[in-house]
Short mmCIF file of C-alpha atoms in Angstrom, two decimals:
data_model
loop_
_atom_site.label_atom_id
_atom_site.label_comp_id
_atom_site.label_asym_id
_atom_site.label_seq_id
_atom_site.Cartn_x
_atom_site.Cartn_y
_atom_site.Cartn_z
CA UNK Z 1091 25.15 2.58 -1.39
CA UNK Z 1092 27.86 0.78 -3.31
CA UNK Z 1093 29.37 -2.29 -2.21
CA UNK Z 1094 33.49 -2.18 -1.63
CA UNK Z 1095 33.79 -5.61 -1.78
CA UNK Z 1096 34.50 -6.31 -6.56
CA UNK Z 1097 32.49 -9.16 -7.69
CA UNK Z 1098 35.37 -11.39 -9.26
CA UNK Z 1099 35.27 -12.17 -13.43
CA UNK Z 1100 37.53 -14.84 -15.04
CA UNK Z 1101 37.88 -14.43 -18.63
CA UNK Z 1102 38.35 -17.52 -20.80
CA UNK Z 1103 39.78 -15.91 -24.25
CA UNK Z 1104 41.38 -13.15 -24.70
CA UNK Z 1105 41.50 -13.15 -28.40
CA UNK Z 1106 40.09 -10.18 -30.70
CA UNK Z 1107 37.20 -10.41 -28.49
CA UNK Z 1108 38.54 -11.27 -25.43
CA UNK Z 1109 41.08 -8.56 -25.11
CA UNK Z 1110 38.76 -5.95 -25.65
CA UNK Z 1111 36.54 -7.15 -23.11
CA UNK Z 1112 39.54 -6.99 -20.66
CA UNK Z 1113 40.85 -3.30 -21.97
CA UNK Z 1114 36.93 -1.94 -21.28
CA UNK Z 1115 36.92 -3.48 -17.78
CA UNK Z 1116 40.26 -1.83 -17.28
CA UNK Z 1117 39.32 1.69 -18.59
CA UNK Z 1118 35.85 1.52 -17.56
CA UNK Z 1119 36.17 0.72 -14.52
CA UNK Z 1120 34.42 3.38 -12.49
CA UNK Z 1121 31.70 3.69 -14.93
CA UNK Z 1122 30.69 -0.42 -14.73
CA UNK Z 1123 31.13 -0.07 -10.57
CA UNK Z 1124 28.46 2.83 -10.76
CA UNK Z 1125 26.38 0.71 -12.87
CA UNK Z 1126 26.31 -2.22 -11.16
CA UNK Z 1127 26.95 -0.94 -7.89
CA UNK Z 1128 30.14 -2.39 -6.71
CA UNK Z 1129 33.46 -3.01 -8.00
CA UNK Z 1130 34.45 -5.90 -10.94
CA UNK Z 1131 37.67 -7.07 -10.78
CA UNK Z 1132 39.13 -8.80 -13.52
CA UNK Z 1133 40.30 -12.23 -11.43
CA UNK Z 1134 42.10 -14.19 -14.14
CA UNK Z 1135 42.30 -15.19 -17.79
CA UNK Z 1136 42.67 -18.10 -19.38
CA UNK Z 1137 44.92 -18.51 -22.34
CA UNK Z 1138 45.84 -20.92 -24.72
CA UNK Z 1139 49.30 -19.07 -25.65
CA UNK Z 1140 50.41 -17.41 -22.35
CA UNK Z 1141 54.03 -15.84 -24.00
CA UNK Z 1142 51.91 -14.31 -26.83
CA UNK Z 1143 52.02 -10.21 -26.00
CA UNK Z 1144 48.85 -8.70 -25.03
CA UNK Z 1145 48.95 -4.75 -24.34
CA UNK Z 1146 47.34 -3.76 -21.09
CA UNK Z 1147 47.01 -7.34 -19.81
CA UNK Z 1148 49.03 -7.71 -16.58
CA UNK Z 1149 51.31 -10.95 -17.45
CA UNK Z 1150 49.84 -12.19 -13.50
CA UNK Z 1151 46.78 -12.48 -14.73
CA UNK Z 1152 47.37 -14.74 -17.56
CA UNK Z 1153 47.07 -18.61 -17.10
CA UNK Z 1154 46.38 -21.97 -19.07
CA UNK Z 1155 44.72 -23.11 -16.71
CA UNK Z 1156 41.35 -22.23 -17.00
CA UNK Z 1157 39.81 -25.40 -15.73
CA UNK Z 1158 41.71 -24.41 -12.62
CA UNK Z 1159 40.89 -20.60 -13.10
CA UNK Z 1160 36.74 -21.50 -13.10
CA UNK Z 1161 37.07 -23.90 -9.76
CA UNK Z 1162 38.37 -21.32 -7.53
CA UNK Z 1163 35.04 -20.56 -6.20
CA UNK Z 1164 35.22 -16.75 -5.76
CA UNK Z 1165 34.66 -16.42 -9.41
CA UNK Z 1166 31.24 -14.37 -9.25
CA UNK Z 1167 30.90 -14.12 -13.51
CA UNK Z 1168 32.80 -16.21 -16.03
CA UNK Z 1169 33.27 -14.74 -19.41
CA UNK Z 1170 33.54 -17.34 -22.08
CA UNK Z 1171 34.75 -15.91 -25.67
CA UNK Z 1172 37.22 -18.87 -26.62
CA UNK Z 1173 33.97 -20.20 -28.92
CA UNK Z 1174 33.35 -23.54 -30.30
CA UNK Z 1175 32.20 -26.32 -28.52
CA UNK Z 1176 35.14 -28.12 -26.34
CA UNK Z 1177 35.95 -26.84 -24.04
CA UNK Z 1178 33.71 -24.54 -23.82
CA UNK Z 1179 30.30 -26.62 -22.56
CA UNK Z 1180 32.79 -28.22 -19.68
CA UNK Z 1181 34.17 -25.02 -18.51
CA UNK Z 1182 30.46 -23.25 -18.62
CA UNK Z 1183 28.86 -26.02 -16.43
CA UNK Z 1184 32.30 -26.75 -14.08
CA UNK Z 1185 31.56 -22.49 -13.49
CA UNK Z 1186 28.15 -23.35 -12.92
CA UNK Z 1187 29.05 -25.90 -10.26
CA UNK Z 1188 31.09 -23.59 -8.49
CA UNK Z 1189 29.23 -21.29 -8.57
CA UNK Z 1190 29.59 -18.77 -11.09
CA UNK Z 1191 27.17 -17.55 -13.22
CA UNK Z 1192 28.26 -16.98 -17.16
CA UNK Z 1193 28.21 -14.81 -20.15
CA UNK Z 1194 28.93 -15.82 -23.48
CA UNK Z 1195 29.50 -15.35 -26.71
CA UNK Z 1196 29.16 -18.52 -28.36
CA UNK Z 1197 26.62 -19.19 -30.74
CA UNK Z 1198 27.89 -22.84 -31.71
CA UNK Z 1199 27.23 -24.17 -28.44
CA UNK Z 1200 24.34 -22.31 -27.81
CA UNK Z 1201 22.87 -23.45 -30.81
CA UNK Z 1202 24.02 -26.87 -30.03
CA UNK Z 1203 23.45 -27.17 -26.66
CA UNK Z 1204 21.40 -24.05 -24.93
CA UNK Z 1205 18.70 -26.51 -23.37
CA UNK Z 1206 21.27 -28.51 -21.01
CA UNK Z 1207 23.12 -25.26 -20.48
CA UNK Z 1208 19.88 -23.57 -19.41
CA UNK Z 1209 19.05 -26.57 -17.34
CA UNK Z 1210 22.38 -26.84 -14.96
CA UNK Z 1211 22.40 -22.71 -14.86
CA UNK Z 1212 18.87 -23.09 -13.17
CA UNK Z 1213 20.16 -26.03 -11.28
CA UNK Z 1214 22.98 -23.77 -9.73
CA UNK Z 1215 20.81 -20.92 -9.41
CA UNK Z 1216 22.79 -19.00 -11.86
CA UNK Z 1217 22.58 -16.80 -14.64
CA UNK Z 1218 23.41 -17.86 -18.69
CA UNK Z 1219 23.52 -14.35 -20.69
CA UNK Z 1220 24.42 -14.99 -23.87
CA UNK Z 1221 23.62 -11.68 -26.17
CA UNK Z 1222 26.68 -11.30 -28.25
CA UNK Z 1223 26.35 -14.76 -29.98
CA UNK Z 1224 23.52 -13.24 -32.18
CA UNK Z 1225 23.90 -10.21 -33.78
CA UNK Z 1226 27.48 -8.91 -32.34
CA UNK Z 1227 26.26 -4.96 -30.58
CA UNK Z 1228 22.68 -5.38 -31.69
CA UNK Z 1229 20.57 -5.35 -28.72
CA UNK Z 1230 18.63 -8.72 -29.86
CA UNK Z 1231 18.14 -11.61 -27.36
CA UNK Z 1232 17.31 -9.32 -24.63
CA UNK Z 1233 14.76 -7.07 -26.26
CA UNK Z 1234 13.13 -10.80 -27.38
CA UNK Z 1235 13.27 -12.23 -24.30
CA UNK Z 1236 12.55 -9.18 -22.31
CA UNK Z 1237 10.81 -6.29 -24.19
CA UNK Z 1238 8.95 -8.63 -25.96
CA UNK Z 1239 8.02 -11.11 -23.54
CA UNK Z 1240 4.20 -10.20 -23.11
CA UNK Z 1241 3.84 -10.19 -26.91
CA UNK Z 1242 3.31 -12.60 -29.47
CA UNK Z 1243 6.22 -12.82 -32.34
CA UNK Z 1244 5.29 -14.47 -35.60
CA UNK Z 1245 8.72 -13.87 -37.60
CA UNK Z 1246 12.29 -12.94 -37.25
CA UNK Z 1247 13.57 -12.22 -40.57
CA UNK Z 1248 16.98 -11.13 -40.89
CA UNK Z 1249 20.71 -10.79 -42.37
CA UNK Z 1250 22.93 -12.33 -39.11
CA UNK Z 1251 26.16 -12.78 -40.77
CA UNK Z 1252 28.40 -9.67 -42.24
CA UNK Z 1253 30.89 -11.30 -44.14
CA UNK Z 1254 27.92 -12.81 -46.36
CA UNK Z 1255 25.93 -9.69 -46.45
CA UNK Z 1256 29.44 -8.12 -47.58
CA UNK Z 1257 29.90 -10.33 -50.42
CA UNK Z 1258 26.68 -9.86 -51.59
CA UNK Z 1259 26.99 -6.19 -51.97
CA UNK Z 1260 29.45 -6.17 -53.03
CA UNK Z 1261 28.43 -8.64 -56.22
CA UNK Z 1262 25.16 -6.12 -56.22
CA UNK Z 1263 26.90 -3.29 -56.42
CA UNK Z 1264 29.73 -3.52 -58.92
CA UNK Z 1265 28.67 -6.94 -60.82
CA UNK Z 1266 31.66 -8.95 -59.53
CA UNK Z 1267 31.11 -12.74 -59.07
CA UNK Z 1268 31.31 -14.46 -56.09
CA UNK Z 1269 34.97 -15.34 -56.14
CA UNK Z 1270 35.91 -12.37 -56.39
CA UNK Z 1271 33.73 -10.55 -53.97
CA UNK Z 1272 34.91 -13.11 -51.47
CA UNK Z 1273 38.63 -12.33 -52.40
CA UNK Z 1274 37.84 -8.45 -51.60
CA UNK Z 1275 36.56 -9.70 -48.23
CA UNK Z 1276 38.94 -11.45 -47.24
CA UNK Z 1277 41.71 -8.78 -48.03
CA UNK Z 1278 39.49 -6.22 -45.57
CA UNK Z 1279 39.53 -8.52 -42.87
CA UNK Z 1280 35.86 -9.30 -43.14
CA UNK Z 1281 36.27 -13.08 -44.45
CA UNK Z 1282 38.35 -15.80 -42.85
CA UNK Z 1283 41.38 -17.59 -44.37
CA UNK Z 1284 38.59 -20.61 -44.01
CA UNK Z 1285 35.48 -18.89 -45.21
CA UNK Z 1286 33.28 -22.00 -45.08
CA UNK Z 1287 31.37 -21.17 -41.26
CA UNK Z 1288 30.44 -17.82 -43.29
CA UNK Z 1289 29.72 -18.47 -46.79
CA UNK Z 1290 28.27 -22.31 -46.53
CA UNK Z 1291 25.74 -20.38 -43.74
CA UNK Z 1292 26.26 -22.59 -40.74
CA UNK Z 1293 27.22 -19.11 -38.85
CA UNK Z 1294 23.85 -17.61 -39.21
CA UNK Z 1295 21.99 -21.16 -39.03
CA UNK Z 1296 23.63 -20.75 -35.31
CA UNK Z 1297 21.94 -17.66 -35.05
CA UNK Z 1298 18.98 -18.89 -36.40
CA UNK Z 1299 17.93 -21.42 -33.98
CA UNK Z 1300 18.67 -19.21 -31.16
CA UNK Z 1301 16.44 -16.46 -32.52
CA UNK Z 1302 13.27 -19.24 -33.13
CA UNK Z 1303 13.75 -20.68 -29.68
CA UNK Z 1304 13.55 -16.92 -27.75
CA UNK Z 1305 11.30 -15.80 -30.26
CA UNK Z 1306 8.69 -18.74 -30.30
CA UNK Z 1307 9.14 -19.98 -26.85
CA UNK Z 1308 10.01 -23.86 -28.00
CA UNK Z 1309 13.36 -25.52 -28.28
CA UNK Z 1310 15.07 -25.29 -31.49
CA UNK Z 1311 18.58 -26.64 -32.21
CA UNK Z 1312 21.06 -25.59 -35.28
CA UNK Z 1313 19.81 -29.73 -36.56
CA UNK Z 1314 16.41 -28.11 -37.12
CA UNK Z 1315 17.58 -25.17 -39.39
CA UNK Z 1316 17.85 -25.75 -42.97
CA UNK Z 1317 20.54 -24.50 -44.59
CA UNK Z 1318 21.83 -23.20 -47.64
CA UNK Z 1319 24.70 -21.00 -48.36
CA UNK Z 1320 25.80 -18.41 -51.05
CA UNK Z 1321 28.41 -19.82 -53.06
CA UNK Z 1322 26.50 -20.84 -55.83
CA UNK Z 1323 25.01 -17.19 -55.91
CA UNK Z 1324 25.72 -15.88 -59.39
CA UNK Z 1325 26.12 -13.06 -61.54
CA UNK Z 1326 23.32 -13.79 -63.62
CA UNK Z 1327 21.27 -14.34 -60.39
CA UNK Z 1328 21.94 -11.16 -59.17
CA UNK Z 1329 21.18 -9.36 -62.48
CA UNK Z 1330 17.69 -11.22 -62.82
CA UNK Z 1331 17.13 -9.76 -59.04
CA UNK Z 1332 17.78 -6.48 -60.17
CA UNK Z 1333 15.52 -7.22 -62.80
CA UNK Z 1334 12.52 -7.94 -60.66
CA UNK Z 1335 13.55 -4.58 -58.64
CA UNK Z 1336 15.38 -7.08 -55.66
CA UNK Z 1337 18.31 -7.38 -54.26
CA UNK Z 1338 20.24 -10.88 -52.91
CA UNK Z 1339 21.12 -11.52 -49.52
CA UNK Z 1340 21.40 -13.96 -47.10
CA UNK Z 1341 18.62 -14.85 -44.91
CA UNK Z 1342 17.82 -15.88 -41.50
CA UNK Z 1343 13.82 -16.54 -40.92
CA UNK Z 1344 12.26 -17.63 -38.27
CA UNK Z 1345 8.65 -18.45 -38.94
CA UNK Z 1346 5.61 -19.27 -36.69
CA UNK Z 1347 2.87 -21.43 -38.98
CA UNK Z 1348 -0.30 -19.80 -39.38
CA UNK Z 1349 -2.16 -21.95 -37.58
CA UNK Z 1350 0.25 -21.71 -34.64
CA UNK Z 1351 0.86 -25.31 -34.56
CA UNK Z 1352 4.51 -25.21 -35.46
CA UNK Z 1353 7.82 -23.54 -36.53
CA UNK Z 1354 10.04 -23.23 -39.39
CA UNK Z 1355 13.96 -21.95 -39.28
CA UNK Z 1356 15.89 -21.48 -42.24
CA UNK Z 1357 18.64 -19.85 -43.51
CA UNK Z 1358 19.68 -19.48 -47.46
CA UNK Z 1359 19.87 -16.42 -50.30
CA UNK Z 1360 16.70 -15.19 -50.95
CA UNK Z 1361 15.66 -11.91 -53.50
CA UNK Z 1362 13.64 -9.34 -51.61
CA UNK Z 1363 12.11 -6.49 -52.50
CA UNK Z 1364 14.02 -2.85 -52.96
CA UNK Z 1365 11.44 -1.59 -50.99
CA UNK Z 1366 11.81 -3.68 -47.97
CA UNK Z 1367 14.18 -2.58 -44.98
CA UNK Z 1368 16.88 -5.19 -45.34
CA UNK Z 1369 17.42 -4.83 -48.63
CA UNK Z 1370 19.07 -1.35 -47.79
CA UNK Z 1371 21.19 -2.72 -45.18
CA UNK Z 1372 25.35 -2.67 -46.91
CA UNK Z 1373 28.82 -4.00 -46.45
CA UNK Z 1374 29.28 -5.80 -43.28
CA UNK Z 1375 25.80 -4.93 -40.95
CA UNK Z 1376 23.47 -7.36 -39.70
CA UNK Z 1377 19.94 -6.22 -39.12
CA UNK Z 1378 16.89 -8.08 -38.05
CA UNK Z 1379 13.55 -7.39 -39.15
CA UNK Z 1380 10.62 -8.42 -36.06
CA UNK Z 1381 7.45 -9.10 -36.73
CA UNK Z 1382 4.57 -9.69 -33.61
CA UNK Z 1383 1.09 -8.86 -32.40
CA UNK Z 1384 1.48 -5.99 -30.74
CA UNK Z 1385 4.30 -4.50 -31.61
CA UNK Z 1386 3.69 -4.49 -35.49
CA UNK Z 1387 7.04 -4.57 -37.24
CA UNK Z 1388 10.41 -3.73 -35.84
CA UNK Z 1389 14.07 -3.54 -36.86
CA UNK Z 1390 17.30 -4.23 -35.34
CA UNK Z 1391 20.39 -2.68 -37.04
CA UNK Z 1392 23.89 -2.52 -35.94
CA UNK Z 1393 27.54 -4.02 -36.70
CA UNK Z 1394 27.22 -7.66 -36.12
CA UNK Z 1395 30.39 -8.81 -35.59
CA UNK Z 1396 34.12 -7.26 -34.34
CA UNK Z 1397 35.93 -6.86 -31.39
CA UNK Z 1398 34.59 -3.92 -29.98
CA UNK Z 1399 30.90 -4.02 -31.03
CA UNK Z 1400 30.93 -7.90 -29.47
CA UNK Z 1401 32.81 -6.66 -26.43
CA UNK Z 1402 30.01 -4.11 -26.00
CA UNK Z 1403 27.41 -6.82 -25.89
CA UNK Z 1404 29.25 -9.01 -23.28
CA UNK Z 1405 29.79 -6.04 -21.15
CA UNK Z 1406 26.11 -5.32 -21.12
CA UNK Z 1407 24.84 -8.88 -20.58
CA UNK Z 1408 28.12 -8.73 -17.47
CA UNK Z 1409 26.38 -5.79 -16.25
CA UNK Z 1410 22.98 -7.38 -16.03
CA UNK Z 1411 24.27 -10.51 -14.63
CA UNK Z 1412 26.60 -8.84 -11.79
CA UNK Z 1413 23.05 -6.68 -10.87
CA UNK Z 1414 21.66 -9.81 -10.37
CA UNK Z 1415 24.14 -11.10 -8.48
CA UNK Z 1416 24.09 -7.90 -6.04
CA UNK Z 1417 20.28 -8.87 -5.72
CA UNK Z 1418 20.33 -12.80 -4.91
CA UNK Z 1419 18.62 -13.01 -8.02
CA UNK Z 1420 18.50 -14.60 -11.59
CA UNK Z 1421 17.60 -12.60 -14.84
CA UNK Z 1422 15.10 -14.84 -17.27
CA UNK Z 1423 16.35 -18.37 -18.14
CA UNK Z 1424 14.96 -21.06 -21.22
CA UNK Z 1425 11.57 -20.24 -21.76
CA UNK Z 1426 10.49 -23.78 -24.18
CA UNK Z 1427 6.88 -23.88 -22.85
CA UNK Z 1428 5.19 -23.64 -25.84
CA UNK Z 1429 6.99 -27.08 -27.21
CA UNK Z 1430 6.26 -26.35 -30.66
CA UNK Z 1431 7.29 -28.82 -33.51
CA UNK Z 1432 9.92 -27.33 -36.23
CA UNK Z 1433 8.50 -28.07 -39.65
CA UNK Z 1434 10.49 -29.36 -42.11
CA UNK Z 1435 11.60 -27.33 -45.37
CA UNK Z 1436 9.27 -29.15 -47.30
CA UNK Z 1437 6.44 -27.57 -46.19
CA UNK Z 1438 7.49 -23.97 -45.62
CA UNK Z 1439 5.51 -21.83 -48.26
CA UNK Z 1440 7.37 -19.53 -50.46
CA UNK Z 1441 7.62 -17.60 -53.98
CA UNK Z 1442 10.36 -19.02 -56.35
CA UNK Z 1443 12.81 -17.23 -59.27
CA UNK Z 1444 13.89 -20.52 -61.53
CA UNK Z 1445 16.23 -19.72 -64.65
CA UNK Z 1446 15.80 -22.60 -66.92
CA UNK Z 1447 18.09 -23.23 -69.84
CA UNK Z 1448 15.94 -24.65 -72.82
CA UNK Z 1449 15.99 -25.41 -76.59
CA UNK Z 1450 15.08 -22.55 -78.28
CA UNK Z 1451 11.90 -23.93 -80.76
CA UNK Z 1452 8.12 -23.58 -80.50
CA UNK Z 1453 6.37 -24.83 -77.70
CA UNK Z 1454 9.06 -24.75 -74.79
CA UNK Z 1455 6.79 -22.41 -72.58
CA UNK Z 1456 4.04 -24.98 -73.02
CA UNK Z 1457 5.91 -27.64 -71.99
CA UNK Z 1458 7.05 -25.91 -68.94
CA UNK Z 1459 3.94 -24.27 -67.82
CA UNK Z 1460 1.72 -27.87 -68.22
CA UNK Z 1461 4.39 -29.30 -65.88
CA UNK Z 1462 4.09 -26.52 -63.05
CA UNK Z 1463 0.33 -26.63 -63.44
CA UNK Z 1464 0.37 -30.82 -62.68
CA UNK Z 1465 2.32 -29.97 -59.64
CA UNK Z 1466 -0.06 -27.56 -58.72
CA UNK Z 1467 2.53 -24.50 -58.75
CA UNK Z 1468 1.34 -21.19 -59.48
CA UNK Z 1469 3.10 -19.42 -62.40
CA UNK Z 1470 3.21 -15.46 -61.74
CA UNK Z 1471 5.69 -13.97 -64.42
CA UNK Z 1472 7.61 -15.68 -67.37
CA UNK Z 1473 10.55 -13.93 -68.97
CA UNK Z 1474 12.30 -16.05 -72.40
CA UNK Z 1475 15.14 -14.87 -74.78
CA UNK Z 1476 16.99 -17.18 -76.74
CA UNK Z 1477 19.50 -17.17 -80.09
CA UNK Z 1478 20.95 -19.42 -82.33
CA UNK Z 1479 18.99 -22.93 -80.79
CA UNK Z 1480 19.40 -21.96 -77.23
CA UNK Z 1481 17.51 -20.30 -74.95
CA UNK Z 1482 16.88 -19.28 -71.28
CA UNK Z 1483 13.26 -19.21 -69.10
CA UNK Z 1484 12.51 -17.35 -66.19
CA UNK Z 1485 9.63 -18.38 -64.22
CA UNK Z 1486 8.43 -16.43 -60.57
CA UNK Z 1487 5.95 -18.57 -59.31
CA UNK Z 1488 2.92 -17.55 -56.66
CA UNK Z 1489 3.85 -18.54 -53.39
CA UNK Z 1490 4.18 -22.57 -53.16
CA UNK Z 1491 5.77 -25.53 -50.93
CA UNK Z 1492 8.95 -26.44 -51.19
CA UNK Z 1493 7.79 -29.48 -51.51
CA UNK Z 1494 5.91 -29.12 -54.42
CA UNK Z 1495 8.62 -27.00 -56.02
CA UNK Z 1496 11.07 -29.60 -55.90
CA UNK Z 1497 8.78 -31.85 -57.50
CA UNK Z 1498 8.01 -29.73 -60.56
CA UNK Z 1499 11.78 -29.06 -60.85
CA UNK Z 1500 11.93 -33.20 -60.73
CA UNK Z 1501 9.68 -33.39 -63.47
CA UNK Z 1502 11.24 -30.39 -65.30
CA UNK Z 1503 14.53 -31.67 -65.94
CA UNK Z 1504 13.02 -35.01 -67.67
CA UNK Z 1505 12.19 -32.67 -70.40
CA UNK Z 1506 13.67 -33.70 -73.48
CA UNK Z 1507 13.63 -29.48 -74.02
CA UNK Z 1508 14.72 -28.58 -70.68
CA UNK Z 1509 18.91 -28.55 -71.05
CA UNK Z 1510 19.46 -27.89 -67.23
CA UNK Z 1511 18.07 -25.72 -64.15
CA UNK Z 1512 20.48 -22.71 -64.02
CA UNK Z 1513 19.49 -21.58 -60.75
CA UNK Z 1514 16.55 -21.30 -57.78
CA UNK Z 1515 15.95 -18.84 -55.78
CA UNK Z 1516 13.60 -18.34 -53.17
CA UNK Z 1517 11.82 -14.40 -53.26
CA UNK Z 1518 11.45 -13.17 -49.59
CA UNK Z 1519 9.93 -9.79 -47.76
CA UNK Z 1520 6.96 -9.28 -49.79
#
C-alpha cells in the first residue's frame, strides 16, 4: 500500500545536472511514487543565480538560501549537484544533522573527504549515495559495493573521464595532435573553457580513489592516487602504439598487490592492447573493466558524463535512498575494514614504451641495453632508425618497477649518446 504522505527532496544545483534532475521528478512523477512507494515532492532548490530562467522550475521553489533550505527539518533526501568542495561538505553534514539523508554527485569531495562524510551519515543514521560521481549512468559503485560484496576484487581498470578518452580518439583516429584534438572537443561541448580538471587527470584521479576504496575495502583518498595527465601525449606516441598493435588512452587502475598486503591507484596514458575491451571503447564513453575471484572479468560501459545520463544515476541512488527511508533503514555505508596500505608509484610493476633520441654511430644499442641490464630492467623489443647523425630507439621493456625504470632513465640521459628521452609510456591490459 502506498504512502500519501511525499517524502520531501531539496535540490542544491540546478545547473546542467541539476535541472534535469528536477524536470525527471516533475515528469516522472508517478513512475518514482510506484517505485518507491509514496510520493517525492520536490521541496526547494537552492540557487546561486535565482533571476537566471529555468524552464519547468516553478520561480517558488527557487532560493539562495540553501543553508536555510537543508535546516528545515522535513527535508527527507537532499540532492547535492552544485560540486566542489565548499559548500558542499557543510551543507551535506548540516542535512545530516537535521536529518536528511543525501545523494550526490560529487566526486571532489568524495574523493577528498568520503571517510568523515561516511562517519556523520552513520552518526545521523542516514544514508550517503553517491553513484553519479563515478562513471556518470554507469551502474558502478553500487554493483561494487553491492553485487560484489561477497567477492573478492583484485583490479578496476578503466577509462573514467570522456573528454580525455575523446581526445584521444580522436588523435588515434585521424593523426591530429593534441592541441588540436582538444580544440575539436571543446567546440562539441565535450571539453571545458578550462580543460585542466580533464586533461591534467585530476577528474578521473577523483574517480580513482573512490573506485579502490569500494573495491578493496580500505580508505583511499585522491592524495594517494598518482597522477599523470595527457597533454604531453604525442603524435609520434600514438603512431609507435599503433605500431605495437595498441591504442592510447587514459587510465584509471586500481590494483590489489599480489600478496594482498596493499593497494596501488593510479591514473595516467597507458598503450593497451587492440585486443583488449577498452581499447574499443570511442569518443566520449567511460567503461570500466572488473576483475575478482569469482566473478572472473567484467565490464561496465555507458556515457560517463552529461546531464541526463548523471541525472539518471542520482535518480536511482534517490530511489534507493527514499526505499530506505520508507523502511527505517540505511542502505550500505564505508566499508574500510580491510585498512590496507596504498603503495606508492614506485613500486607498482609495469611494462614500459621509451623513445630515445640518440646519435646515430655504432654502438648506441650497446650502450643502452648495458644500462637497462645494471638496473635490472628487462628489455623485450628494440626498434632503431636513424639518418644523417641522428637517430631514434624504441625500447618495450618486460614488466618492471617504476622505481627501477626511473633509475635506468636517470642513468640513460648521462649518456654522452643519449640526446634526450622523447617520451614514456607505460603498456597496460596485457
Amino acid at each position: 500500500m502506498m504512502r500519501t504522505r511525499p517524502l520531501k527532496v531539496a535540490l542544491l544545483g540546478c545547473g546542467v545536472v541539476g535541472s534535469e534532475v528536477a524536470r525527471i521528478m516533475t515528469t516522472h512523477a508517478d513512475d518514482l511514487a510506484a517505485r518507491i512507494g509514496a510520493p517525492v515532492e520536490l521541496a526547494g532548490i537552492a540557487v546561486r543565480r535565482p533571476d537566471k530562467v529555468r524552464d519547468g522550475i516553478p520561480a517558488e521553489l527557487v532560493t539562495t538560501d540553501a543553508t536555510a533550505l537543508v535546516k528545515r527539518g522535513d527535508i527527507d533526501v537532499v540532492i547535492e549537484v552544485i560540486g566542489g568542495i565548499e559548500p558542499a561538505r557543510t551543507l551535506i553534514t548540516t542535512a545530516f544533522e537535521h536529518g536528511a539523508s543525501v545523494v550526490s554527485a560529487n566526486k571532489a569531495l568524495v574523493a577528498a573527504d568520503g571517510a568523515a562524510l561516511h562517519a556523520a551519515a552513520q552518526r545521523h543514521g542516514a544514508d550517503l549515495y553517491y553513484e553519479a560521481a563515478v562513471a556518470g549512468a554507469i551502474p558502478l559503485v553500487r554493483p561494487l559495493r553491492e553485487s560484489l560484496a561477497g567477492d573478492k576484487v583484485n583490479r578496476v581498470l578503466g577509462i573514467v573521464n570522456g573528454t580525455t578518452n575523446f581526445i584521444l580518439d580522436k588523435m588515434d583516429s585521424s593523426g591530429a595532435g593534441y592541441s588540436e584534438a582538444l580544440d575539436e572537443a571543446t567546440a562539441l561541448g565535450y571539453a571545458e573553457a578550462d580543460p585542466t580538471a580533464d586533461v591534467e587527470g585530476f577528474d578521473a584521479a577523483a574517480k580513482a580513489a573512490i573506485l579502490a576504496g569500494i573495491a578493496f575495502h580500505t580508505r583511499v583518498t585522491i592524495d594517494d592516487v598518482h597522477r599523470e595527465g595527457l597533454t604531453e601525449v604525442t603524435a609520434a606516441d600514438i603512431a609507435s602504439a599503433k605500431r605495437m598493435g595498441c591504442t592510447v588512452k587514459l587510465l584509471a587502475i586500481c590494483e590489489r598487490a599480489a600478496d594482498g598486503a596493499s593497494v596501488t591507484a593510479r591514473v595516467h596514458p597507458a598503450m593497451i592492447p587492440l585486443s583488449h575491451p577498452l581499447a574499443s571503447v570511442r569518443e566520449a564513453y567511460n567503461a570500466v573493466f572488473v576483475e575478482s575471484d569469482a566473478a572472473g572479468q567484467l565490464m561496465f560501459y555507458g556515457p560517463g558524463a552529461g546531464g541526463s545520463p548523471t541525472a539518471s544515476a542520482v535518480l536511482g541512488d534517490l530511489v534507493a535512498v527514499c526505499r530506505n527511508k520508507l523502511a527505517g533503514a540505511t542502505g550500505p555505508g564505508e566499508s574500510a575494514y580491510t585498512r590496507l596500505p596504498v603503495s606508492p608509484m614506485g613500486d607498482v610493476v609495469t611494462r614500459y614504451h621509451i623513445s630515445l633520441d640518440v646519435a646515430d654511430k655504432s654502438g648506441v644499442l650497446a650502450q643502452v641495453a648495458t644500462v637497462f641490464a645494471e638496473h635490472g630492467v628487462s628489455i623485450d623489443t628494440v626498434r632503431q632508425q636513424g639518418k644523417d647523425g641522428e637517430a631514434s630507439l624504441v625500447v618495450v621493456t618486460h614488466r618492471a618497477a617504476d622505481a627501477a625504470l626511473s633509475s635506468t632513465v636517470g642513468a640513460l640521459r648521462e649518456l654522452d649518446t643519449v640526446r634526450g628521452v622523447a617520451s614514456i609510456m607505460r603498456v597496460e591490459g596485457e
